CSV table of C-alpha atoms in Angstrom, one decimal:
chain,number,residue,atom,x,y,z
A,4,MET,CA,-50.1,33.3,79.1
A,5,LYS,CA,-49.1,34.9,75.8
A,6,VAL,CA,-51.3,34.3,72.7
A,7,ILE,CA,-51.6,35.7,69.2
A,8,GLU,CA,-55.2,36.7,68.6
A,9,MET,CA,-57.3,38.5,66.0
A,10,ALA,CA,-59.9,41.1,67.1
A,11,GLU,CA,-61.1,41.8,63.6
A,12,THR,CA,-60.7,40.3,60.1
A,13,GLY,CA,-58.3,41.4,57.5
A,14,GLY,CA,-54.7,41.1,56.5
A,15,PRO,CA,-51.8,39.9,58.6
A,16,GLU,CA,-51.7,43.2,60.4
A,17,VAL,CA,-54.9,42.2,62.4
A,18,LEU,CA,-52.8,39.6,64.3
A,19,ARG,CA,-51.7,40.9,67.7
A,20,GLN,CA,-50.0,39.5,70.8
A,21,ALA,CA,-52.1,39.5,74.0
A,22,GLU,CA,-52.1,38.2,77.5
A,23,HIS,CA,-54.8,35.7,78.5
A,24,PRO,CA,-55.5,33.9,81.7
A,25,ARG,CA,-54.2,30.3,81.7
A,26,PRO,CA,-57.3,28.2,80.9
A,27,ASP,CA,-59.2,26.2,83.5
A,28,VAL,CA,-59.4,22.4,83.2
A,29,PRO,CA,-63.0,21.2,83.6
A,30,PRO,CA,-63.8,17.5,84.2
A,31,GLY,CA,-62.9,15.4,81.2
A,32,TRP,CA,-60.5,18.0,79.8
A,33,VAL,CA,-56.7,18.4,79.7
A,34,ARG,CA,-54.5,21.4,79.6
A,35,ILE,CA,-51.6,21.3,77.2
A,36,LYS,CA,-48.4,23.4,77.4
A,37,ILE,CA,-48.0,24.1,73.7
A,38,GLU,CA,-44.5,23.7,72.3
A,39,ALA,CA,-45.4,24.0,68.6
A,40,ALA,CA,-48.3,25.1,66.5
A,41,GLY,CA,-49.0,24.4,62.8
A,42,LEU,CA,-50.1,27.0,60.3
A,43,ASN,CA,-52.8,26.0,57.7
A,44,PRO,CA,-54.7,27.8,54.9
A,45,VAL,CA,-57.9,27.6,57.0
A,46,ASP,CA,-56.2,30.0,59.5
A,47,VAL,CA,-56.0,32.6,56.7
A,48,LYS,CA,-59.6,32.0,55.7
A,49,LEU,CA,-60.6,32.7,59.3
A,50,ARG,CA,-58.4,35.8,59.5
A,51,ARG,CA,-59.9,37.1,56.2
A,52,GLY,CA,-63.5,36.5,57.4
A,53,MET,CA,-64.2,33.8,54.9
A,54,TYR,CA,-65.6,31.7,57.7
A,55,PRO,CA,-67.3,33.9,60.2
A,56,VAL,CA,-66.3,33.2,63.9
A,57,PRO,CA,-66.8,35.1,67.2
A,58,LEU,CA,-64.0,37.6,67.8
A,59,PRO,CA,-61.5,38.1,69.3
A,60,ARG,CA,-60.2,34.6,68.5
A,61,VAL,CA,-56.9,32.8,69.0
A,62,PRO,CA,-56.3,30.9,65.7
A,63,GLY,CA,-54.6,27.6,65.1
A,64,TYR,CA,-55.8,23.9,64.9
A,65,ASP,CA,-52.5,21.9,65.0
A,66,ALA,CA,-50.6,21.7,68.3
A,67,ALA,CA,-48.1,19.5,70.1
A,68,GLY,CA,-46.7,19.8,73.6
A,69,THR,CA,-47.0,18.3,77.0
A,70,ILE,CA,-49.8,17.7,79.4
A,71,ASP,CA,-49.8,20.5,82.0
A,72,ALA,CA,-52.9,19.4,84.0
A,73,VAL,CA,-55.8,17.0,83.8
A,74,GLY,CA,-59.4,17.4,84.8
A,75,ASP,CA,-61.5,15.0,87.0
A,76,GLY,CA,-62.2,11.7,85.3
A,77,VAL,CA,-59.2,11.8,82.9
A,78,THR,CA,-57.1,8.6,83.3
A,79,ALA,CA,-55.5,8.3,79.9
A,80,PHE,CA,-53.1,11.2,80.5
A,81,ALA,CA,-50.9,12.6,83.2
A,82,PRO,CA,-48.9,15.8,83.6
A,83,GLY,CA,-45.7,15.6,81.6
A,84,ASP,CA,-47.0,13.3,78.9
A,85,PRO,CA,-45.9,14.4,75.4
A,86,VAL,CA,-49.0,14.8,73.2
A,87,TRP,CA,-50.3,16.1,69.9
A,88,THR,CA,-53.8,17.3,69.1
A,89,LEU,CA,-56.3,18.8,66.7
A,90,ILE,CA,-57.8,21.8,68.5
A,91,ALA,CA,-61.4,21.8,67.3
A,92,GLY,CA,-64.9,22.1,68.7
A,93,ALA,CA,-65.1,22.8,72.4
A,94,CYS,CA,-61.7,24.3,73.5
A,95,SER,CA,-60.4,27.2,75.5
A,96,ASN,CA,-58.4,28.7,72.6
A,97,GLY,CA,-56.5,27.9,69.5
A,98,ALA,CA,-52.9,26.8,69.0
A,99,TYR,CA,-51.3,30.2,68.7
A,100,ALA,CA,-50.8,30.3,72.5
A,101,GLU,CA,-48.6,29.0,75.3
A,102,PHE,CA,-51.5,26.8,76.7
A,103,THR,CA,-54.8,25.4,75.6
A,104,ALA,CA,-57.4,23.3,77.3
A,105,LEU,CA,-59.8,20.9,75.5
A,106,PRO,CA,-61.7,17.6,75.9
A,107,ALA,CA,-59.3,14.6,76.3
A,108,GLN,CA,-60.9,12.9,73.3
A,109,PHE,CA,-59.1,15.2,70.9
A,110,VAL,CA,-55.7,14.4,72.3
A,111,ALA,CA,-53.3,11.5,71.7
A,112,ARG,CA,-49.8,10.6,72.9
A,113,ARG,CA,-47.1,11.9,70.7
A,114,PRO,CA,-45.3,9.2,68.6
A,115,ASP,CA,-41.9,8.2,69.9
A,116,GLY,CA,-39.1,9.9,68.0
A,117,LEU,CA,-41.3,12.7,66.7
A,118,SER,CA,-40.4,16.2,67.8
A,119,ALA,CA,-43.1,18.7,68.8
A,120,VAL,CA,-42.4,20.7,65.7
A,121,GLN,CA,-42.8,17.6,63.4
A,122,ALA,CA,-46.0,16.5,65.3
A,123,ALA,CA,-47.5,20.0,65.0
A,124,ALA,CA,-47.1,19.8,61.2
A,125,LEU,CA,-49.3,16.8,60.9
A,126,PRO,CA,-52.8,16.7,62.5
A,127,VAL,CA,-54.9,18.7,60.0
A,128,ILE,CA,-53.3,17.4,56.8
A,129,ALA,CA,-52.9,13.8,57.9
A,130,LEU,CA,-56.2,13.4,59.6
A,131,THR,CA,-57.9,14.9,56.6
A,132,ALA,CA,-56.1,12.5,54.2
A,133,GLN,CA,-57.0,9.5,56.4
A,134,LEU,CA,-60.7,10.5,56.6
A,135,CYS,CA,-60.8,10.9,52.8
A,136,LEU,CA,-59.5,7.4,52.3
A,137,ASP,CA,-61.9,6.0,55.0
A,138,GLN,CA,-64.8,7.7,53.2
A,139,SER,CA,-63.7,6.4,49.8
A,140,GLY,CA,-63.9,2.7,50.8
A,141,LEU,CA,-60.4,2.1,49.5
A,142,GLU,CA,-59.7,-1.6,48.8
A,143,LYS,CA,-56.3,-3.2,48.1
A,144,GLY,CA,-55.3,-2.9,44.5
A,145,ASP,CA,-57.6,0.1,43.8
A,146,ALA,CA,-56.4,2.5,41.2
A,147,LEU,CA,-56.5,6.2,42.3
A,148,PHE,CA,-56.6,9.5,40.6
A,149,VAL,CA,-55.5,12.3,43.0
A,150,ALA,CA,-56.0,16.0,42.0
A,151,GLY,CA,-53.8,18.2,44.2
A,152,ALA,CA,-51.5,15.4,45.3
A,153,ALA,CA,-48.5,17.6,45.9
A,154,GLY,CA,-50.2,19.7,48.6
A,155,GLY,CA,-50.2,19.0,52.3
A,156,VAL,CA,-53.2,16.7,52.3
A,157,GLY,CA,-52.2,15.1,49.0
A,158,THR,CA,-48.7,14.1,50.1
A,159,MET,CA,-50.2,12.4,53.2
A,160,LEU,CA,-53.0,10.8,51.2
A,161,VAL,CA,-50.6,9.2,48.7
A,162,GLN,CA,-48.4,7.8,51.6
A,163,ILE,CA,-51.4,6.4,53.5
A,164,ALA,CA,-53.0,5.0,50.4
A,165,ARG,CA,-49.7,3.2,49.6
A,166,ALA,CA,-49.6,1.8,53.1
A,167,ARG,CA,-53.1,0.5,52.7
A,168,GLY,CA,-52.3,-1.4,49.5
A,169,ALA,CA,-53.6,1.0,46.8
A,170,GLY,CA,-52.7,0.1,43.2
A,171,ARG,CA,-51.6,2.6,40.6
A,172,ILE,CA,-51.8,6.2,41.6
A,173,VAL,CA,-52.1,8.9,38.9
A,174,ALA,CA,-51.8,12.5,40.1
A,175,THR,CA,-51.7,16.1,39.0
A,176,ALA,CA,-48.9,18.6,39.6
A,177,GLY,CA,-48.6,22.3,38.7
A,178,GLY,CA,-44.8,22.7,38.3
A,179,GLU,CA,-41.4,21.1,38.7
A,180,ALA,CA,-41.3,21.5,42.5
A,181,SER,CA,-44.7,19.7,42.7
A,182,ARG,CA,-43.5,16.9,40.3
A,183,GLU,CA,-40.4,16.4,42.4
A,184,LYS,CA,-42.5,16.0,45.5
A,185,LEU,CA,-44.5,13.3,43.8
A,186,ARG,CA,-41.4,11.5,42.5
A,187,ARG,CA,-40.0,11.4,46.1
A,188,LEU,CA,-43.3,9.7,47.1
A,189,GLY,CA,-42.6,7.0,44.5
A,190,LEU,CA,-44.9,8.1,41.7
A,191,ALA,CA,-43.6,7.2,38.2
A,192,GLU,CA,-43.0,10.2,35.9
A,193,GLU,CA,-45.6,8.9,33.5
A,194,ASP,CA,-48.2,8.9,36.2
A,195,ILE,CA,-47.8,12.7,36.9
A,196,ILE,CA,-50.1,15.0,34.9
A,197,ASP,CA,-49.4,18.7,34.4
A,198,TYR,CA,-52.9,20.3,34.7
A,199,ARG,CA,-51.8,23.9,33.9
A,200,GLY,CA,-53.8,25.4,31.0
A,201,LYS,CA,-56.1,22.4,30.7
A,202,THR,CA,-59.9,22.0,31.3
A,203,GLY,CA,-61.2,19.3,33.6
A,204,ALA,CA,-62.2,17.2,30.6
A,205,GLN,CA,-58.7,17.4,29.2
A,206,VAL,CA,-57.2,16.4,32.5
A,207,ALA,CA,-59.6,13.5,32.9
A,208,GLU,CA,-58.8,12.3,29.3
A,209,GLU,CA,-55.1,12.4,30.0
A,210,ALA,CA,-55.6,10.5,33.4
A,211,LEU,CA,-57.6,7.8,31.6
A,212,ALA,CA,-54.9,7.5,29.0
A,213,HIS,CA,-52.4,7.0,31.7
A,214,HIS,CA,-54.6,4.1,33.0
A,215,ASP,CA,-55.0,2.3,29.6
A,216,GLY,CA,-58.3,4.0,29.1
A,217,ARG,CA,-59.9,2.5,32.2
A,218,GLY,CA,-61.6,4.5,34.9
A,219,PHE,CA,-60.3,4.8,38.5
A,220,ALA,CA,-61.9,3.1,41.4
A,221,ARG,CA,-61.3,6.1,43.7
A,222,THR,CA,-60.8,9.8,42.7
A,223,PHE,CA,-59.9,12.6,45.1
A,224,ASP,CA,-60.5,16.3,44.5
A,225,LEU,CA,-58.1,18.1,46.8
A,226,TYR,CA,-57.8,21.2,44.6
A,227,GLY,CA,-61.3,22.3,43.4
A,228,GLY,CA,-62.4,24.2,40.3
A,229,GLU,CA,-61.8,22.3,37.1
A,230,MET,CA,-60.5,19.3,39.1
A,231,LYS,CA,-64.1,18.4,40.2
A,232,PRO,CA,-65.3,17.5,36.7
A,233,ALA,CA,-61.9,15.9,36.1
A,234,CYS,CA,-62.4,13.6,39.1
A,235,LEU,CA,-66.0,12.8,38.1
A,236,ASP,CA,-65.1,12.0,34.5
A,237,ALA,CA,-62.2,9.8,35.6
A,238,LEU,CA,-64.3,7.5,37.7
A,239,ASP,CA,-64.9,3.9,36.9
A,240,TYR,CA,-68.3,2.2,37.2
A,241,PHE,CA,-69.3,1.9,40.8
A,242,GLY,CA,-66.4,4.2,41.6
A,243,HIS,CA,-66.2,6.7,44.5
A,244,MET,CA,-65.1,10.3,44.4
A,245,VAL,CA,-64.1,12.4,47.5
A,246,THR,CA,-63.7,16.1,47.6
A,247,ILE,CA,-62.5,18.4,50.4
A,248,VAL,CA,-63.1,21.6,48.5
A,249,GLY,CA,-66.3,23.7,48.5
A,250,GLU,CA,-67.1,26.0,45.6
A,251,ALA,CA,-68.1,29.6,46.1
A,252,GLY,CA,-70.3,29.7,43.0
A,253,GLU,CA,-72.6,27.4,41.1
A,254,VAL,CA,-70.9,24.1,40.0
A,255,ALA,CA,-71.5,23.5,36.3
A,256,THR,CA,-71.1,19.7,36.4
A,257,PRO,CA,-74.6,18.2,36.2
A,258,ILE,CA,-74.3,16.0,39.3
A,259,TRP,CA,-78.1,15.6,39.7
A,260,HIS,CA,-79.3,15.6,36.1
A,261,GLY,CA,-80.1,12.0,35.4
A,262,ARG,CA,-78.3,10.6,32.4
A,263,GLN,CA,-76.2,13.8,32.0
A,264,SER,CA,-74.7,13.2,35.4
A,265,PRO,CA,-71.3,11.3,35.5
A,266,LEU,CA,-72.5,9.8,38.8
A,267,PHE,CA,-75.7,8.3,37.4
A,268,GLN,CA,-74.0,7.3,34.2
A,269,LYS,CA,-71.6,5.1,36.2
A,270,ASN,CA,-73.5,4.1,39.3
A,271,ALA,CA,-70.8,6.1,41.1
A,272,SER,CA,-70.9,7.9,44.4
A,273,LEU,CA,-69.5,11.1,46.0
A,274,SER,CA,-68.4,12.1,49.5
A,275,MET,CA,-67.7,15.6,50.8
A,276,VAL,CA,-65.2,15.5,53.6
A,277,LEU,CA,-64.9,18.2,56.3
A,278,LEU,CA,-62.4,17.3,59.0
A,279,LEU,CA,-64.0,19.5,61.7
A,280,ALA,CA,-67.6,18.3,61.1
A,281,LEU,CA,-67.7,15.8,64.0
A,282,ALA,CA,-66.0,18.3,66.3
A,283,SER,CA,-69.2,20.4,66.3
A,284,SER,CA,-71.3,17.5,67.4
A,285,PRO,CA,-72.9,17.9,70.9
A,286,ASP,CA,-72.2,14.2,71.5
A,287,PRO,CA,-68.8,13.6,73.0
A,288,ALA,CA,-68.8,10.1,71.6
A,289,HIS,CA,-68.3,11.6,68.2
A,290,TRP,CA,-65.1,13.4,69.3
A,291,GLU,CA,-63.3,10.1,70.0
A,292,VAL,CA,-62.6,9.7,66.3
A,293,PHE,CA,-59.9,12.4,66.6
A,294,GLY,CA,-57.8,10.8,69.3
A,295,ARG,CA,-58.3,7.3,67.8
A,296,ASP,CA,-57.2,8.5,64.3
A,297,LEU,CA,-54.1,10.2,65.7
A,298,ASP,CA,-53.2,6.9,67.3
A,299,ARG,CA,-53.6,5.2,63.9
A,300,LEU,CA,-51.2,7.8,62.4
A,301,SER,CA,-48.8,7.1,65.2
A,302,GLU,CA,-48.7,3.4,64.2
A,303,MET,CA,-47.9,4.4,60.6
A,304,LEU,CA,-45.2,6.7,61.7
A,305,ALA,CA,-43.6,4.1,63.9
A,306,ALA,CA,-43.7,1.6,61.0
A,307,GLY,CA,-42.0,4.0,58.6
A,308,GLN,CA,-45.1,4.2,56.4
A,309,LEU,CA,-45.6,8.0,56.8
A,310,GLU,CA,-43.1,10.8,57.0
A,311,PRO,CA,-43.7,14.4,58.2
A,312,PRO,CA,-43.5,17.1,55.5
A,313,GLU,CA,-40.6,19.5,55.0
A,314,ILE,CA,-41.0,22.2,57.7
A,315,GLU,CA,-40.4,25.9,57.8
A,316,THR,CA,-40.0,26.9,61.5
A,317,ILE,CA,-41.0,30.3,62.9
A,318,ASP,CA,-39.7,31.0,66.4
A,319,GLY,CA,-41.9,32.6,69.0
A,320,LEU,CA,-45.4,34.2,69.2
A,321,ASP,CA,-44.4,37.1,67.0
A,322,PRO,CA,-47.5,38.4,65.2
A,323,ALA,CA,-45.6,40.0,62.3
A,324,ALA,CA,-43.5,36.8,61.7
A,325,VAL,CA,-46.6,34.5,62.0
A,326,GLY,CA,-48.7,36.8,59.7
A,327,ALA,CA,-45.9,36.7,57.1
A,328,ALA,CA,-45.7,32.9,57.4
A,329,GLN,CA,-49.5,32.7,57.0
A,330,GLU,CA,-49.3,34.6,53.7
A,331,ARG,CA,-46.5,32.2,52.5
A,332,VAL,CA,-48.7,29.3,53.3
A,333,TRP,CA,-51.7,30.8,51.6
A,334,ASN,CA,-49.7,31.6,48.4
A,335,GLY,CA,-48.0,28.2,48.3
A,336,ARG,CA,-44.6,29.5,49.0
A,337,THR,CA,-43.6,27.1,51.8
A,338,PRO,CA,-41.8,23.9,50.9
A,339,GLY,CA,-44.2,21.8,53.0
A,340,LYS,CA,-45.6,23.0,56.3
A,341,ALA,CA,-45.0,26.1,58.4
A,342,VAL,CA,-44.8,25.6,62.2
A,343,VAL,CA,-44.4,28.1,65.0
A,344,ARG,CA,-42.0,26.9,67.7
A,345,ILE,CA,-43.5,28.3,71.0
A,346,ALA,CA,-41.5,26.5,73.7
A,347,GLY,CA,-38.9,23.8,74.1
């Protein structure tokens, strides 16, 4: 089978096409003929060596296609079934390939009416958004402040939160294109904050003013940097903040410092969400969350509560074209999500 792999870290030029054997299918696993693979910023981080991984490596976490073969003990799937998956943890290779094999727990049936290209655009961003909301303890009517709402995870989070009955949503945007995305999601103009040139404290002050001076029950840092103190300062008493962004250096916000801490001051709490954390568990029971949560997303898509993002399509496993698309994804120059169409 054809794959795109990286044998070293660096720029887009380290991506190369290669031939690999079609993967075996151990008991409890399935093999998928990949029709489409999504591109994500984490792919670029791996390529640049920001997250050390064994090399050579076939990148890619989002995939959609059809079941090609099933291992002993697999009864939920049969050859020919249309599926989508998050390729994580134990697997034969990433999504930049004609086939992959992985435990069946990571796989779900593709929603009716959703093309492979559309399905491949969703797992990483939609599963992350769903996990953030699960961790937040969202209740109906809760007011939310979302920093980074116009990004891939953010647009999914806003839609899922609305479907779960969230109340007012105030969000940040960095330009007119981002504001327009949020308007299309139903946010009022007065609930969109331009964060450019502002400190976290200034953004939080503006967010609170948009909410009649009251704190938010749930805040979400999907951007990092100054948005962390903004999300902490915007919390209400007994509120909960979720972040998906690590920081390379020391974080100045005094989270642990008693009465200086915005968490202690408000009896508030904080969650850090890493989508792939459970994938590294040695207990297969932990992997079941991925297939289950893909099924939850399928129900929302069927109900019209969730829409795939705008998609830029790249045809074929062409390392140069895929590398260039990765760079556009990294620099925020794609309208929504970039997807490689591999077959079909």
